[in-house]
Short mmCIF file of C-alpha atoms in Angstrom, two decimals:
data_model
loop_
_atom_site.label_atom_id
_atom_site.label_comp_id
_atom_site.label_asym_id
_atom_site.label_seq_id
_atom_site.Cartn_x
_atom_site.Cartn_y
_atom_site.Cartn_z
CA MET F 28 78.74 100.11 100.24
CA SER F 29 76.81 100.15 97.02
CA SER F 30 75.38 103.31 95.51
CA PRO F 31 72.48 103.78 93.08
CA ASN F 32 74.08 107.10 92.17
CA PRO F 33 77.00 107.64 89.78
CA VAL F 34 80.43 106.88 91.23
CA PHE F 35 83.48 108.83 90.09
CA ILE F 36 87.16 108.05 90.68
CA VAL F 37 90.15 110.41 90.64
CA GLY F 38 93.62 108.89 90.72
CA ASP F 39 96.89 110.12 92.18
CA ILE F 40 97.00 113.93 92.33
CA HIS F 41 100.53 114.47 93.67
CA GLY F 42 100.15 118.15 94.42
CA GLN F 43 98.64 119.01 91.03
CA PHE F 44 95.92 121.16 92.56
CA ASP F 45 95.11 123.12 89.40
CA LYS F 46 94.64 119.91 87.38
CA MET F 47 92.50 118.45 90.16
CA VAL F 48 90.25 121.51 90.14
CA GLY F 49 89.96 121.51 86.35
CA LEU F 50 88.97 117.84 86.27
CA LEU F 51 86.33 118.22 88.96
CA ARG F 52 84.84 121.28 87.26
CA GLN F 53 84.78 119.54 83.90
CA ALA F 54 82.98 116.55 85.43
CA GLY F 55 80.38 118.85 87.01
CA LEU F 56 81.34 117.79 90.53
CA VAL F 57 82.37 121.25 91.73
CA SER F 58 81.12 124.72 90.88
CA PRO F 59 83.33 127.47 89.47
CA ASP F 60 83.97 128.64 93.05
CA LEU F 61 84.95 125.09 94.10
CA HIS F 62 81.89 124.03 96.06
CA TRP F 63 80.29 120.61 95.70
CA SER F 64 77.86 120.52 92.78
CA GLY F 65 77.65 116.77 92.30
CA GLY F 66 74.39 116.31 94.20
CA LYS F 67 74.05 112.69 95.34
CA ALA F 68 77.00 111.45 93.29
CA VAL F 69 79.88 109.56 94.89
CA LEU F 70 83.49 110.66 94.45
CA TRP F 71 86.59 108.70 95.49
CA PHE F 72 90.12 110.05 95.65
CA MET F 73 92.56 107.14 95.44
CA GLY F 74 95.33 108.55 97.63
CA ASP F 75 98.65 110.31 97.00
CA PHE F 76 97.49 113.89 97.34
CA PHE F 77 101.05 114.90 98.22
CA ASP F 78 104.55 115.26 96.80
CA ARG F 79 106.07 115.91 93.38
CA GLY F 80 103.69 118.81 92.83
CA PRO F 81 103.28 122.28 94.31
CA ASP F 82 100.13 122.06 96.47
CA GLY F 83 99.32 118.82 98.21
CA ILE F 84 97.84 120.65 101.19
CA GLY F 85 95.49 122.54 98.87
CA ALA F 86 94.32 119.22 97.41
CA VAL F 87 93.67 117.78 100.88
CA GLU F 88 91.88 120.92 102.04
CA LEU F 89 89.55 120.74 99.05
CA ALA F 90 88.86 117.03 99.58
CA ILE F 91 87.99 117.64 103.23
CA ARG F 92 85.61 120.49 102.40
CA LEU F 93 83.92 118.60 99.57
CA GLN F 94 83.43 115.64 101.90
CA HIS F 95 81.40 117.82 104.27
CA GLU F 96 79.48 119.61 101.53
CA ALA F 97 78.54 116.42 99.67
CA ALA F 98 77.26 114.80 102.87
CA GLN F 99 74.86 117.71 103.41
CA VAL F 100 73.04 116.95 100.14
CA GLY F 101 73.18 113.16 100.17
CA GLY F 102 76.38 112.70 98.19
CA ARG F 103 79.63 111.12 99.28
CA VAL F 104 83.25 112.18 98.90
CA ASN F 105 85.78 109.66 100.20
CA SER F 106 89.54 109.17 100.06
CA LEU F 107 92.00 106.31 100.46
CA ILE F 108 95.35 106.51 102.21
CA GLY F 109 98.28 106.41 99.80
CA ASN F 110 101.95 105.87 100.43
CA HIS F 111 102.73 109.57 100.00
CA GLU F 112 100.30 110.46 102.79
CA ALA F 113 102.16 108.02 105.03
CA LEU F 114 105.49 109.48 103.89
CA ILE F 115 104.72 113.08 104.78
CA MET F 116 103.07 112.05 108.05
CA SER F 117 106.18 110.07 109.02
CA ALA F 118 108.39 113.05 108.13
CA ARG F 119 106.37 115.23 110.49
CA LEU F 120 106.32 112.67 113.28
CA PHE F 121 109.88 111.36 113.16
CA GLY F 122 111.92 113.90 111.19
CA GLU F 123 115.60 113.00 111.30
CA ARG F 124 115.14 109.67 113.06
CA VAL F 125 116.97 106.92 111.22
CA THR F 126 114.98 104.31 109.30
CA GLY F 127 115.82 100.66 108.92
CA TRP F 128 117.50 101.46 105.61
CA GLY F 129 119.93 103.94 107.14
CA GLY F 130 118.23 107.10 105.90
CA THR F 131 115.86 109.30 107.82
CA PHE F 132 112.10 109.61 107.63
CA LYS F 133 112.33 113.21 106.46
CA GLY F 134 115.09 112.37 104.00
CA ASP F 135 113.13 109.48 102.51
CA TRP F 136 110.09 111.73 102.10
CA GLU F 137 112.21 114.40 100.38
CA ARG F 138 113.73 111.83 98.00
CA ASN F 139 110.20 110.81 97.04
CA GLY F 140 109.28 114.31 95.95
CA GLY F 141 108.38 115.89 99.29
CA ARG F 142 107.76 119.63 99.21
CA ALA F 143 108.85 121.76 102.17
CA SER F 144 105.81 124.00 101.70
CA ASP F 145 103.47 121.06 102.31
CA LEU F 146 105.29 119.92 105.43
CA LYS F 147 105.28 123.46 106.82
CA ARG F 148 101.51 123.73 106.32
CA LEU F 149 100.67 120.24 107.59
CA GLU F 150 98.63 120.69 110.77
CA ASP F 151 97.29 118.41 113.48
CA ARG F 152 93.82 118.55 111.91
CA HIS F 153 95.24 117.29 108.62
CA MET F 154 97.05 114.50 110.45
CA ARG F 155 93.83 113.43 112.17
CA TRP F 156 91.94 113.32 108.89
CA LEU F 157 94.70 111.45 107.08
CA SER F 158 95.13 108.89 109.85
CA GLY F 159 91.44 108.01 109.59
CA LEU F 160 91.46 107.29 105.85
CA PRO F 161 90.82 103.68 104.85
CA ALA F 162 93.43 101.56 103.11
CA MET F 163 90.74 99.52 101.32
CA ALA F 164 87.08 100.12 100.55
CA ARG F 165 84.21 98.42 98.81
CA GLU F 166 82.04 100.31 96.37
CA GLY F 167 79.48 97.77 95.30
CA ASP F 168 81.41 94.94 93.65
CA ARG F 169 84.53 97.07 93.29
CA LEU F 170 87.43 96.75 95.71
CA LEU F 171 89.25 100.08 95.96
CA ILE F 172 92.91 100.18 97.00
CA HIS F 173 95.67 102.69 96.45
CA ALA F 174 98.54 100.38 95.52
CA ASP F 175 98.59 97.51 93.03
CA SER F 176 100.29 95.46 95.72
CA LEU F 177 99.77 92.41 97.91
CA LEU F 178 100.99 94.29 100.99
CA TYR F 179 97.41 94.47 102.27
CA CYS F 180 97.45 90.69 102.88
CA ASP F 181 100.06 91.20 105.59
CA TYR F 182 97.64 93.33 107.62
CA GLY F 183 94.50 91.19 107.54
CA LEU F 184 92.36 88.97 105.34
CA THR F 185 89.28 91.20 105.33
CA TRP F 186 89.21 94.81 104.28
CA GLU F 187 87.84 95.77 107.69
CA LYS F 188 90.82 94.17 109.47
CA VAL F 189 93.27 95.78 107.07
CA ASN F 190 91.77 99.19 107.74
CA ALA F 191 91.97 98.65 111.50
CA ALA F 192 95.62 97.60 111.22
CA PHE F 193 96.52 100.63 109.08
CA ARG F 194 94.70 102.96 111.47
CA ALA F 195 96.63 101.52 114.41
CA ILE F 196 99.93 102.27 112.67
CA LEU F 197 98.93 105.73 111.47
CA THR F 198 97.96 106.76 115.00
CA CYS F 199 100.99 105.29 116.78
CA ASP F 200 104.43 106.69 117.51
CA VAL F 201 106.39 103.49 116.84
CA PRO F 202 108.84 104.29 114.02
CA GLN F 203 109.52 100.63 113.26
CA ALA F 204 105.85 100.06 112.38
CA TRP F 205 105.84 103.07 110.07
CA ASP F 206 109.14 102.00 108.53
CA ARG F 207 107.77 98.54 107.68
CA LEU F 208 104.59 99.96 106.17
CA LEU F 209 106.48 102.49 104.06
CA GLU F 210 108.86 99.84 102.77
CA GLN F 211 105.96 97.61 101.72
CA PHE F 212 104.01 100.51 100.24
CA GLY F 213 106.66 100.84 97.53
CA ASP F 214 105.59 97.54 95.97
CA ARG F 215 103.61 97.57 92.72
CA LEU F 216 102.55 95.58 89.62
CA ALA F 217 101.31 92.65 91.71
CA PHE F 218 98.45 91.86 89.33
CA MET F 219 100.47 91.89 86.12
CA ASP F 220 101.68 88.59 84.65
CA PRO F 221 105.50 88.82 84.59
CA ASP F 222 105.74 86.02 82.02
CA ILE F 223 103.63 87.89 79.51
CA GLY F 224 104.64 91.48 80.25
CA PRO F 225 103.10 94.54 81.84
CA SER F 226 100.73 95.19 78.96
CA SER F 227 99.01 91.83 79.45
CA ILE F 228 95.22 91.89 79.57
CA THR F 229 94.95 88.12 80.09
CA ARG F 230 93.35 86.45 83.08
CA ASP F 231 95.60 86.82 86.16
CA PRO F 232 95.07 84.29 88.96
CA VAL F 233 96.69 86.61 91.51
CA ALA F 234 94.01 89.23 90.92
CA ALA F 235 91.31 86.56 91.10
CA ARG F 236 92.60 85.22 94.40
CA PHE F 237 93.00 88.72 95.84
CA LEU F 238 89.35 89.41 95.05
CA GLU F 239 88.35 86.07 96.52
CA ILE F 240 90.03 87.05 99.80
CA PHE F 241 88.76 90.61 100.13
CA GLY F 242 85.55 90.44 98.12
CA GLY F 243 84.35 92.09 94.94
CA ARG F 244 84.67 91.43 91.24
CA GLN F 245 87.10 94.17 90.24
CA VAL F 246 90.11 95.89 91.81
CA VAL F 247 90.43 99.63 91.20
CA HIS F 248 93.81 101.14 92.09
CA GLY F 249 96.26 103.95 91.45
CA HIS F 250 99.93 104.12 92.51
CA THR F 251 101.53 103.11 89.19
CA PRO F 252 101.29 105.64 86.33
CA ILE F 253 99.51 104.11 83.36
CA GLY F 254 102.06 105.51 80.93
CA SER F 255 104.85 103.72 82.78
CA VAL F 256 103.02 100.42 82.29
CA THR F 257 101.86 100.81 78.70
CA GLY F 258 104.60 102.97 77.19
CA VAL F 259 102.00 105.51 76.09
CA PRO F 260 103.28 109.09 76.64
CA HIS F 261 101.89 110.39 79.91
CA ASP F 262 100.35 113.44 78.23
CA GLU F 263 98.27 111.10 76.05
CA VAL F 264 96.75 109.13 78.94
CA THR F 265 93.14 110.26 79.23
CA GLY F 266 91.41 107.17 80.65
CA PRO F 267 91.95 104.11 82.81
CA LEU F 268 93.86 100.94 82.01
CA VAL F 269 91.63 97.87 82.32
CA TYR F 270 93.60 94.63 82.53
CA ALA F 271 93.66 91.08 83.99
CA SER F 272 90.54 90.09 82.02
CA GLY F 273 88.71 93.11 83.38
CA MET F 274 89.47 92.27 87.01
CA CYS F 275 91.78 95.27 87.50
CA VAL F 276 91.52 98.95 86.63
CA ASN F 277 94.44 101.36 86.98
CA VAL F 278 93.37 105.00 87.37
CA ASP F 279 96.75 106.70 87.91
CA GLY F 280 96.91 109.14 85.02
CA GLY F 281 100.45 110.26 85.83
CA MET F 282 99.48 113.88 86.46
CA TYR F 283 102.83 114.77 87.99
CA ARG F 284 104.55 113.39 84.91
CA GLY F 285 102.63 115.67 82.57
CA GLY F 286 99.43 113.73 82.20
CA PRO F 287 96.18 115.74 82.08
CA GLY F 288 94.50 113.30 84.45
CA PHE F 289 90.90 112.15 84.18
CA VAL F 290 87.76 111.54 86.19
CA TYR F 291 86.57 107.96 85.73
CA GLU F 292 82.88 107.19 86.12
CA LEU F 293 82.48 103.56 87.10
CA PRO F 294 80.52 101.70 84.41
CA PRO F 295 78.31 98.64 85.04
CA LEU F 296 80.21 95.45 85.82
CA GLU F 297 78.26 93.06 83.59
CA SER F 298 81.24 92.42 81.32
CA VAL F 299 83.59 91.29 84.10
CA PRO F 300 83.80 87.48 84.26
CA ALA F 301 83.12 85.48 87.40
CA HIS F 302 86.28 84.20 89.06
CA ASP F 303 87.45 80.58 89.17
CA VAL F 304 90.04 80.61 91.93
CA SER F 305 90.31 76.88 92.45
CA ASN F 306 93.90 75.66 92.85
CA VAL F 307 95.25 79.20 93.02
CA ALA F 308 97.77 79.81 95.78
CA THR F 309 96.95 82.43 98.39
CA PRO F 310 99.22 85.47 97.88
CA GLY F 311 101.83 86.06 100.52
CA GLY F 312 103.38 89.25 101.78
CA ALA F 313 104.78 91.94 99.53
#
């Protein structure tokens, strides 16, 4: 869906509710009392509301309310499913059941920063909302995904089919399906050139082919803190990392690692080159 109105992106929150609120207020998207004030603007949360921070439930509650309030005035607030949403959902559904790696669903969630207070407050209504979140979305010529991973190719070759496959897993009670998804969701850095290094901003044929498959001219993702890729201290990351000749944008500000976070307003795409994907191999599974 394309929008004539400004489009804003917020990366991985990881329970940093106070930072989330501060960023939205600063961007003029919420009022001092935390109601939608963005008018007809569009706001995307990129997933990973939970874990490693004190109030993932508070972040989800705010996103749900803003979604309703924005719709009433012609705006849009949307969210993607991240791996930490799937982690906490699996902990609630399967608890101490053993995973394929010999741990338990609850134990794996805890090792990834799970907070007992979030799990205690996680209700059926939250689960329903989370299970309906898309894995991929189009915003004009942007392709929005949570993870910088090729895992999506294993679930379909259109974003609509991927979303249907994710939704089927997130509403099922088959632990093996959840286990496979969670294992794959740990993948990252798929669009970086390993021969040049993670700071490369050169043309990456993997990114080009990924866009050829799913559509769009630019991938926008979170999942991997920018500071971990660039070596810049997390508390100095105040904007996105644009790489792969402009075909990829990382918006994970590393808030749980001390980063202040940022709200990214999508600029025009005129500077992004057209893709030549001839003789580029189709990416396989993650």
